[in-house]
Amino acid sequence: MFGVYIHFPYCRKRCPYCDFAVHARARIPHDRYAEKVVAELEARAPLFAGRRAHTLYFGGGTPGLWRSDCIAKVVAAVRDRFALGEKAEVTVEANPDDLPRAQLDGLLAAGVNRLSIGVESLEPKHLATLGRLHGPNEAVQAVREARAAGFTNLSLDLMFGLPAQTMVELERDLDGLLALSPEHLSVYNLTVEERTPFFALTRSGALKVPDSGLCAEMYERVMARLAAAGFGHYEISSWARPGRRAEHNTLYWTGGEYLGLGCSAASHRRLPGKMGGERFSNVRSVDEWFAAAPGDGEDLARDPALGSYERLDGGALEKEALWLGLRFLDGLDRARHAARHGADPLVHHAGELERLAREGLVTITEDRIRLTPRGVLFADEVGARLL
């Protein structure tokens, strides 16, 4: 499968936990950014000749801030270049306070059929700590307005393991989100990244996050509550109603190809036969991205518009596929993996997989390898050992 990702870097404010390539600007160059994305699409599309796009995802930053006519221009260009179907999943990330009715109507008219809304919490004190500009009422109202506008596929983000968060507060957040009846939920344990204000605050002791034991209890509570509410837990941080799994993110986890456009956006493509693949990403600075012209694709390692380039041999791709496949709670299909990578994963990783199985972290059957319930709690450790 193949999809297209558009990175929109602008935000009204940088959140203190965010390590993404974002730029807080009072004035957003809506048209200029759209024109450059379309130009980059034309330059990069030959690298993915013959592919048909199954998904289109606008991430950020806050693409919900982008004028809907600019989003419509990009959607139309991707449809033209990669035969994106009229019913293909087209997602826009947005904050609750950036979705007035006129914007929602414009997004729907542009071809957007799925919204990913960054609720994060419904507790005012936690929203303040996270630096969010919305309150709980705005989150509830955004969902109601999206439904009224005609959106039938909503994903809501929730964070846990927040500074000073209690289990009771997490329960209230779950109550509130479930009352909004979303089709999809992405639930993340707060990670304190090195290049963020949160990192400096935690190092100084001014900010304290729950210990790993409490975070594990919170995660187990999330799993129990969402299962009882009828959500299928299909990936470490992802839950969905039947038939509502995130198709674009699934493409990442299943080793699909993707073209990333916009500053810092990453791309991945497979090379013919057993040549492996390559991953490359644009420069992080939006000003550098505007200034750089993409090369012709003949020598991506020297392309001035790229911030990084990595050539992946068959072995590296196989290891990634093993770990990403295990992030799916359905598990890794051994036969499918062997067909794509040339061997059953037990051929290359028998020793480590058997150790993980003895430790109760994975289970191995004739057709699949999957994380156990305990393995889900220690998924990052499993990944580190396999990679």
Tab-separated table of C-alpha atoms in Angstrom:
chain	number	residue	atom	x	y	z
A	1	MET	CA	0.000	0.000	0.000
A	2	PHE	CA	0.990	3.602	-0.616
A	3	GLY	CA	-0.062	6.841	1.047
A	4	VAL	CA	0.813	10.532	1.097
A	5	TYR	CA	1.616	12.553	4.207
A	6	ILE	CA	1.535	16.360	4.307
A	7	HIS	CA	3.293	18.106	7.183
A	8	PHE	CA	1.842	21.501	8.110
A	9	PRO	CA	4.280	23.012	10.629
A	10	TYR	CA	2.367	26.001	11.925
A	11	CYS	CA	0.801	26.261	15.372
A	12	ARG	CA	-0.613	29.104	17.404
A	13	LYS	CA	1.638	28.007	20.274
A	14	ARG	CA	4.315	25.363	20.827
A	15	CYS	CA	3.283	22.948	23.577
A	16	PRO	CA	6.027	22.365	26.199
A	17	TYR	CA	6.100	18.586	25.578
A	18	CYS	CA	6.265	18.799	21.767
A	19	ASP	CA	9.402	17.766	19.866
A	20	PHE	CA	7.891	17.901	16.370
A	21	ALA	CA	8.986	20.335	13.669
A	22	VAL	CA	6.512	23.093	14.472
A	23	HIS	CA	6.642	26.864	14.191
A	24	ALA	CA	4.464	29.200	16.244
A	25	ARG	CA	3.695	32.097	13.923
A	26	ALA	CA	1.144	34.891	14.212
A	27	ARG	CA	0.851	35.032	10.417
A	28	ILE	CA	0.633	31.805	8.429
A	29	PRO	CA	1.631	31.866	4.732
A	30	HIS	CA	-1.360	29.746	3.682
A	31	ASP	CA	-1.114	30.133	-0.094
A	32	ARG	CA	2.672	30.084	-0.264
A	33	TYR	CA	2.849	26.856	1.719
A	34	ALA	CA	0.199	25.187	-0.459
A	35	GLU	CA	1.983	26.219	-3.652
A	36	LYS	CA	5.307	24.846	-2.406
A	37	VAL	CA	3.715	21.537	-1.316
A	38	VAL	CA	2.140	21.094	-4.770
A	39	ALA	CA	5.464	21.934	-6.441
A	40	GLU	CA	7.231	19.407	-4.227
A	41	LEU	CA	4.579	16.828	-5.109
A	42	GLU	CA	5.333	17.306	-8.787
A	43	ALA	CA	9.080	16.978	-8.170
A	44	ARG	CA	8.884	13.883	-5.955
A	45	ALA	CA	6.027	11.995	-7.612
A	46	PRO	CA	8.274	10.273	-10.210
A	47	LEU	CA	10.018	8.459	-7.336
A	48	PHE	CA	6.712	6.666	-6.741
A	49	ALA	CA	5.639	6.202	-10.346
A	50	GLY	CA	2.809	3.717	-10.831
A	51	ARG	CA	1.573	3.842	-7.244
A	52	ARG	CA	-2.022	4.573	-6.362
A	53	ALA	CA	-2.571	6.448	-3.115
A	54	HIS	CA	-4.878	4.718	-0.640
A	55	THR	CA	-4.644	7.411	2.049
A	56	LEU	CA	-3.825	11.083	2.506
A	57	TYR	CA	-2.911	12.461	5.927
A	58	PHE	CA	-2.388	16.077	7.002
A	59	GLY	CA	-0.330	16.167	10.204
A	60	GLY	CA	1.592	18.779	12.077
A	61	GLY	CA	1.826	21.204	13.617
A	62	THR	CA	-1.829	22.084	13.383
A	63	PRO	CA	-3.173	21.515	9.847
A	64	GLY	CA	-6.644	22.348	11.158
A	65	LEU	CA	-5.411	25.960	11.019
A	66	TRP	CA	-4.716	25.766	7.277
A	67	ARG	CA	-7.306	27.534	5.144
A	68	SER	CA	-9.629	24.908	3.719
A	69	ASP	CA	-9.249	26.143	0.126
A	70	CYS	CA	-5.493	25.490	0.418
A	71	ILE	CA	-6.164	21.978	1.719
A	72	ALA	CA	-8.593	21.489	-1.178
A	73	LYS	CA	-5.836	22.479	-3.621
A	74	VAL	CA	-3.459	19.893	-2.167
A	75	VAL	CA	-6.113	17.146	-2.079
A	76	ALA	CA	-6.924	17.789	-5.743
A	77	ALA	CA	-3.236	17.646	-6.709
A	78	VAL	CA	-2.742	14.304	-4.926
A	79	ARG	CA	-5.903	12.909	-6.539
A	80	ASP	CA	-4.577	13.931	-9.948
A	81	ARG	CA	-1.061	12.559	-9.399
A	82	PHE	CA	-1.792	9.322	-7.544
A	83	ALA	CA	-5.415	8.480	-8.417
A	84	LEU	CA	-6.585	8.972	-4.834
A	85	GLY	CA	-10.139	7.603	-4.754
A	86	GLU	CA	-13.125	9.725	-3.787
A	87	LYS	CA	-13.755	7.452	-0.794
A	88	ALA	CA	-10.119	7.105	0.265
A	89	GLU	CA	-9.302	8.039	3.858
A	90	VAL	CA	-8.307	11.731	4.022
A	91	THR	CA	-7.398	12.831	7.557
A	92	VAL	CA	-6.684	16.253	9.041
A	93	GLU	CA	-5.288	16.718	12.539
A	94	ALA	CA	-6.848	19.600	14.444
A	95	ASN	CA	-7.133	21.163	17.870
A	96	PRO	CA	-10.590	21.644	19.401
A	97	ASP	CA	-10.232	25.438	19.393
A	98	ASP	CA	-9.410	25.586	15.673
A	99	LEU	CA	-12.650	24.134	14.297
A	100	PRO	CA	-15.315	26.794	13.767
A	101	ARG	CA	-18.251	25.652	11.670
A	102	ALA	CA	-17.028	27.471	8.550
A	103	GLN	CA	-13.704	25.609	8.718
A	104	LEU	CA	-15.448	22.272	9.226
A	105	ASP	CA	-17.710	22.899	6.224
A	106	GLY	CA	-14.688	23.869	4.138
A	107	LEU	CA	-12.717	20.771	5.131
A	108	LEU	CA	-15.615	18.498	4.260
A	109	ALA	CA	-16.042	20.203	0.882
A	110	ALA	CA	-12.288	19.819	0.262
A	111	GLY	CA	-12.594	16.034	0.510
A	112	VAL	CA	-11.522	15.530	4.128
A	113	ASN	CA	-13.545	12.678	5.629
A	114	ARG	CA	-11.719	12.002	8.905
A	115	LEU	CA	-10.672	14.331	11.712
A	116	SER	CA	-8.078	13.556	14.377
A	117	ILE	CA	-8.785	15.941	17.247
A	118	GLY	CA	-6.165	16.581	19.935
A	119	VAL	CA	-8.304	16.545	23.060
A	120	GLU	CA	-5.452	15.187	25.279
A	121	SER	CA	-7.418	15.628	28.538
A	122	LEU	CA	-10.699	16.997	29.839
A	123	GLU	CA	-9.183	18.150	33.123
A	124	PRO	CA	-8.567	21.954	33.097
A	125	LYS	CA	-5.417	21.754	35.250
A	126	HIS	CA	-3.824	19.139	33.001
A	127	LEU	CA	-4.689	21.083	29.861
A	128	ALA	CA	-2.993	24.106	31.433
A	129	THR	CA	0.129	22.073	32.307
A	130	LEU	CA	0.274	20.741	28.750
A	131	GLY	CA	0.067	24.276	27.399
A	132	ARG	CA	-3.131	23.594	25.495
A	133	LEU	CA	-5.227	26.593	24.441
A	134	HIS	CA	-8.582	24.836	24.727
A	135	GLY	CA	-10.642	23.832	27.726
A	136	PRO	CA	-12.888	20.795	28.186
A	137	ASN	CA	-15.976	22.631	26.928
A	138	GLU	CA	-14.257	23.529	23.650
A	139	ALA	CA	-13.338	19.868	23.120
A	140	VAL	CA	-16.926	18.727	23.607
A	141	GLN	CA	-18.231	21.518	21.389
A	142	ALA	CA	-15.741	20.710	18.625
A	143	VAL	CA	-16.989	17.128	18.435
A	144	ARG	CA	-20.614	18.269	18.364
A	145	GLU	CA	-19.889	20.800	15.612
A	146	ALA	CA	-17.994	18.203	13.579
A	147	ARG	CA	-20.973	15.837	13.780
A	148	ALA	CA	-23.360	18.629	12.805
A	149	ALA	CA	-21.168	19.466	9.810
A	150	GLY	CA	-21.400	15.852	8.614
A	151	PHE	CA	-18.197	14.152	9.778
A	152	THR	CA	-18.826	10.479	10.506
A	153	ASN	CA	-15.254	9.402	11.283
A	154	LEU	CA	-13.649	11.075	14.299
A	155	SER	CA	-10.487	10.084	16.147
A	156	LEU	CA	-9.758	11.641	19.536
A	157	ASP	CA	-6.333	11.808	21.200
A	158	LEU	CA	-5.916	11.244	24.928
A	159	MET	CA	-2.741	11.392	27.021
A	160	PHE	CA	-2.043	9.714	30.348
A	161	GLY	CA	0.904	9.668	32.722
A	162	LEU	CA	0.579	13.444	33.029
A	163	PRO	CA	2.327	15.374	35.818
A	164	ALA	CA	0.471	14.802	39.118
A	165	GLN	CA	-2.303	12.872	37.333
A	166	THR	CA	-4.340	10.466	39.458
A	167	MET	CA	-6.231	7.341	38.459
A	168	VAL	CA	-9.508	9.088	39.332
A	169	GLU	CA	-8.703	11.881	36.885
A	170	LEU	CA	-7.885	9.381	34.162
A	171	GLU	CA	-11.233	7.679	34.784
A	172	ARG	CA	-12.996	11.025	34.342
A	173	ASP	CA	-11.150	11.622	31.083
A	174	LEU	CA	-12.214	8.184	29.819
A	175	ASP	CA	-15.814	8.825	30.873
A	176	GLY	CA	-15.818	12.118	29.005
A	177	LEU	CA	-14.269	10.809	25.790
A	178	LEU	CA	-16.480	7.741	25.643
A	179	ALA	CA	-19.530	9.981	26.075
A	180	LEU	CA	-18.518	11.696	22.813
A	181	SER	CA	-18.831	8.366	20.916
A	182	PRO	CA	-15.758	8.627	18.656
A	183	GLU	CA	-14.995	6.014	16.028
A	184	HIS	CA	-11.330	5.873	17.016
A	185	LEU	CA	-9.142	6.679	20.023
A	186	SER	CA	-5.385	7.204	20.178
A	187	VAL	CA	-4.175	6.976	23.777
A	188	TYR	CA	-0.574	7.849	24.569
A	189	ASN	CA	1.624	7.752	27.643
A	190	LEU	CA	3.279	11.186	27.914
A	191	THR	CA	6.893	10.904	26.809
A	192	VAL	CA	9.297	13.606	27.971
A	193	GLU	CA	11.508	14.323	24.952
A	194	GLU	CA	14.999	15.744	25.315
A	195	ARG	CA	14.589	18.931	23.283
A	196	THR	CA	11.529	20.200	25.148
A	197	PRO	CA	10.813	22.496	28.116
A	198	PHE	CA	9.303	19.496	29.923
A	199	PHE	CA	12.694	17.773	29.820
A	200	ALA	CA	14.434	20.680	31.554
A	201	LEU	CA	11.654	20.907	34.135
A	202	THR	CA	11.778	17.190	34.965
A	203	ARG	CA	15.576	17.253	35.257
A	204	SER	CA	15.378	20.152	37.703
A	205	GLY	CA	12.663	18.435	39.723
A	206	ALA	CA	10.138	21.186	39.034
A	207	LEU	CA	7.922	18.772	37.123
A	208	LYS	CA	7.200	15.223	38.240
A	209	VAL	CA	5.505	12.599	36.109
A	210	PRO	CA	3.965	9.392	37.484
A	211	ASP	CA	6.382	6.492	37.938
A	212	SER	CA	6.412	3.555	35.528
A	213	GLY	CA	4.321	1.402	37.862
A	214	LEU	CA	1.448	3.880	37.990
A	215	CYS	CA	1.684	4.467	34.232
A	216	ALA	CA	1.384	0.698	33.675
A	217	GLU	CA	-1.711	0.630	35.903
A	218	MET	CA	-3.180	3.534	33.943
A	219	TYR	CA	-2.535	1.779	30.642
A	220	GLU	CA	-4.172	-1.412	31.909
A	221	ARG	CA	-7.159	0.632	33.024
A	222	VAL	CA	-7.404	2.237	29.594
A	223	MET	CA	-7.363	-1.194	27.958
A	224	ALA	CA	-10.078	-2.538	30.264
A	225	ARG	CA	-12.363	0.472	29.916
A	226	LEU	CA	-12.122	0.684	26.129
A	227	ALA	CA	-12.626	-3.059	25.684
A	228	ALA	CA	-15.777	-2.855	27.811
A	229	ALA	CA	-16.974	0.037	25.642
A	230	GLY	CA	-16.668	-2.048	22.464
A	231	PHE	CA	-13.398	-0.688	21.089
A	232	GLY	CA	-10.945	-3.077	19.490
A	233	HIS	CA	-7.349	-2.637	20.655
A	234	TYR	CA	-5.505	-3.179	17.384
A	235	GLU	CA	-2.168	-1.398	17.958
A	236	ILE	CA	-0.203	-0.412	21.064
A	237	SER	CA	-1.749	3.079	21.279
A	238	SER	CA	-4.797	2.659	19.032
A	239	TRP	CA	-8.399	1.558	19.571
A	240	ALA	CA	-11.207	1.528	17.024
A	241	ARG	CA	-14.826	0.653	16.503
A	242	PRO	CA	-15.279	-2.242	14.039
A	243	GLY	CA	-14.170	-1.180	10.565
A	244	ARG	CA	-12.688	2.119	11.769
A	245	ARG	CA	-8.994	1.386	12.116
A	246	ALA	CA	-6.717	4.235	10.996
A	247	GLU	CA	-5.785	3.215	7.457
A	248	HIS	CA	-2.921	5.667	7.029
A	249	ASN	CA	-1.194	4.713	10.278
A	250	THR	CA	-1.768	1.058	9.458
A	251	LEU	CA	0.215	1.658	6.280
A	252	TYR	CA	3.216	2.720	8.402
A	253	TRP	CA	2.959	-0.295	10.699
A	254	THR	CA	2.703	-2.764	7.829
A	255	GLY	CA	5.786	-1.510	5.993
A	256	GLY	CA	3.899	0.340	3.267
A	257	GLU	CA	5.396	3.075	1.131
A	258	TYR	CA	4.659	6.741	1.664
A	259	LEU	CA	5.592	10.100	0.219
A	260	GLY	CA	6.036	12.926	2.725
A	261	LEU	CA	5.608	16.534	1.619
A	262	GLY	CA	6.267	19.720	3.562
A	263	CYS	CA	9.026	20.690	5.970
A	264	SER	CA	10.451	17.729	7.965
A	265	ALA	CA	8.107	15.226	6.247
A	266	ALA	CA	9.526	11.716	5.848
A	267	SER	CA	9.190	9.331	2.905
A	268	HIS	CA	9.830	5.619	2.486
A	269	ARG	CA	10.022	3.596	-0.684
A	270	ARG	CA	11.010	0.052	-1.499
A	271	LEU	CA	13.581	-0.569	-4.197
A	272	PRO	CA	13.210	-3.285	-6.868
A	273	GLY	CA	13.946	-6.908	-6.089
A	274	LYS	CA	16.236	-7.477	-3.115
A	275	MET	CA	17.758	-3.998	-3.164
A	276	GLY	CA	16.004	-2.999	0.061
A	277	GLY	CA	14.618	0.492	0.390
A	278	GLU	CA	15.317	4.063	1.355
A	279	ARG	CA	13.955	6.553	3.841
A	280	PHE	CA	14.458	10.289	3.549
A	281	SER	CA	13.047	13.402	5.167
A	282	ASN	CA	12.936	17.088	4.350
A	283	VAL	CA	14.805	19.744	6.335
A	284	ARG	CA	13.138	20.647	9.675
A	285	SER	CA	13.347	24.426	9.296
A	286	VAL	CA	10.391	25.815	7.378
A	287	ASP	CA	12.522	28.704	6.080
A	288	GLU	CA	15.178	26.299	4.758
A	289	TRP	CA	12.437	24.154	3.226
A	290	PHE	CA	11.008	27.140	1.355
A	291	ALA	CA	14.486	28.051	0.089
A	292	ALA	CA	15.549	24.575	-1.063
A	293	ALA	CA	14.497	23.158	-4.420
A	294	PRO	CA	14.044	19.365	-4.523
A	295	GLY	CA	16.522	17.521	-6.726
A	296	ASP	CA	15.595	15.293	-9.639
A	297	GLY	CA	15.694	12.107	-7.537
A	298	GLU	CA	18.839	10.773	-9.186
A	299	ASP	CA	20.952	11.226	-6.037
A	300	LEU	CA	18.750	11.593	-2.983
A	301	ALA	CA	21.710	11.362	-0.625
A	302	ARG	CA	22.899	14.737	-1.968
A	303	ASP	CA	19.493	16.378	-2.398
A	304	PRO	CA	19.691	19.904	-0.879
A	305	ALA	CA	16.037	19.799	0.230
A	306	LEU	CA	16.599	16.741	2.423
A	307	GLY	CA	17.617	16.836	6.057
A	308	SER	CA	18.332	13.104	6.238
A	309	TYR	CA	18.714	10.095	3.966
A	310	GLU	CA	19.062	6.420	4.876
A	311	ARG	CA	19.569	3.442	2.603
A	312	LEU	CA	17.994	0.299	4.063
A	313	ASP	CA	19.225	-3.136	3.077
A	314	GLY	CA	16.959	-6.176	3.098
A	315	GLY	CA	18.023	-7.151	6.608
A	316	ALA	CA	17.157	-3.744	8.052
A	317	LEU	CA	13.751	-3.780	6.384
A	318	GLU	CA	13.075	-7.268	7.703
A	319	LYS	CA	13.911	-6.270	11.292
A	320	GLU	CA	11.687	-3.200	11.071
A	321	ALA	CA	8.850	-5.265	9.645
A	322	LEU	CA	9.145	-7.739	12.515
A	323	TRP	CA	8.932	-5.088	15.204
A	324	LEU	CA	6.245	-2.997	13.497
A	325	GLY	CA	4.219	-6.143	12.876
A	326	LEU	CA	4.342	-6.960	16.570
A	327	ARG	CA	2.876	-3.537	17.421
A	328	PHE	CA	-0.328	-4.921	15.958
A	329	LEU	CA	-2.161	-6.923	18.561
A	330	ASP	CA	-3.294	-9.297	15.794
A	331	GLY	CA	0.358	-10.282	15.603
A	332	LEU	CA	2.768	-10.877	12.750
A	333	ASP	CA	1.641	-13.212	9.980
A	334	ARG	CA	4.636	-15.530	9.536
A	335	ALA	CA	3.771	-16.645	6.001
A	336	ARG	CA	3.183	-13.108	4.760
A	337	HIS	CA	6.425	-11.952	6.365
A	338	ALA	CA	8.312	-14.810	4.706
A	339	ALA	CA	6.788	-14.012	1.303
A	340	ARG	CA	7.921	-10.383	1.538
A	341	HIS	CA	11.307	-10.841	3.217
A	342	GLY	CA	12.423	-14.270	2.062
A	343	ALA	CA	12.265	-16.223	5.318
A	344	ASP	CA	10.115	-17.042	8.315
A	345	PRO	CA	11.100	-14.628	11.136
A	346	LEU	CA	12.028	-17.635	13.271
A	347	VAL	CA	14.852	-18.377	10.844
A	348	HIS	CA	16.652	-15.103	11.588
A	349	HIS	CA	15.460	-14.364	15.112
A	350	ALA	CA	14.864	-17.766	16.688
A	351	GLY	CA	17.095	-17.192	19.708
A	352	GLU	CA	15.678	-13.834	20.760
A	353	LEU	CA	12.070	-14.766	19.993
A	354	GLU	CA	12.386	-17.951	22.026
A	355	ARG	CA	13.845	-15.960	24.944
A	356	LEU	CA	10.989	-13.472	24.704
A	357	ALA	CA	8.535	-16.357	24.665
A	358	ARG	CA	10.107	-17.921	27.779
A	359	GLU	CA	9.802	-14.555	29.525
A	360	GLY	CA	6.115	-14.410	28.689
A	361	LEU	CA	6.431	-11.408	26.354
A	362	VAL	CA	5.496	-13.047	23.044
A	363	THR	CA	3.589	-16.106	21.997
A	364	ILE	CA	4.553	-18.120	18.908
A	365	THR	CA	2.061	-20.256	16.998
A	366	GLU	CA	2.229	-22.069	13.683
A	367	ASP	CA	0.998	-19.025	11.767
A	368	ARG	CA	1.643	-15.965	13.977
A	369	ILE	CA	3.905	-14.250	16.475
A	370	ARG	CA	2.189	-11.801	18.804
A	371	LEU	CA	2.743	-9.890	22.018
A	372	THR	CA	1.212	-11.360	25.143
A	373	PRO	CA	-0.787	-9.057	27.465
A	374	ARG	CA	2.420	-8.675	29.500
A	375	GLY	CA	4.370	-8.066	26.296
A	376	VAL	CA	2.074	-5.185	25.400
A	377	LEU	CA	3.105	-3.470	28.649
A	378	PHE	CA	6.790	-3.928	27.748
A	379	ALA	CA	6.452	-3.350	24.003
A	380	ASP	CA	9.309	-0.843	23.800
A	381	GLU	CA	11.683	-3.302	25.468
A	382	VAL	CA	10.636	-6.038	23.047
A	383	GLY	CA	11.265	-3.702	20.127
A	384	ALA	CA	14.686	-2.678	21.402
A	385	ARG	CA	15.751	-6.298	21.761
A	386	LEU	CA	14.603	-7.242	18.289
A	387	LEU	CA	16.122	-4.205	16.598
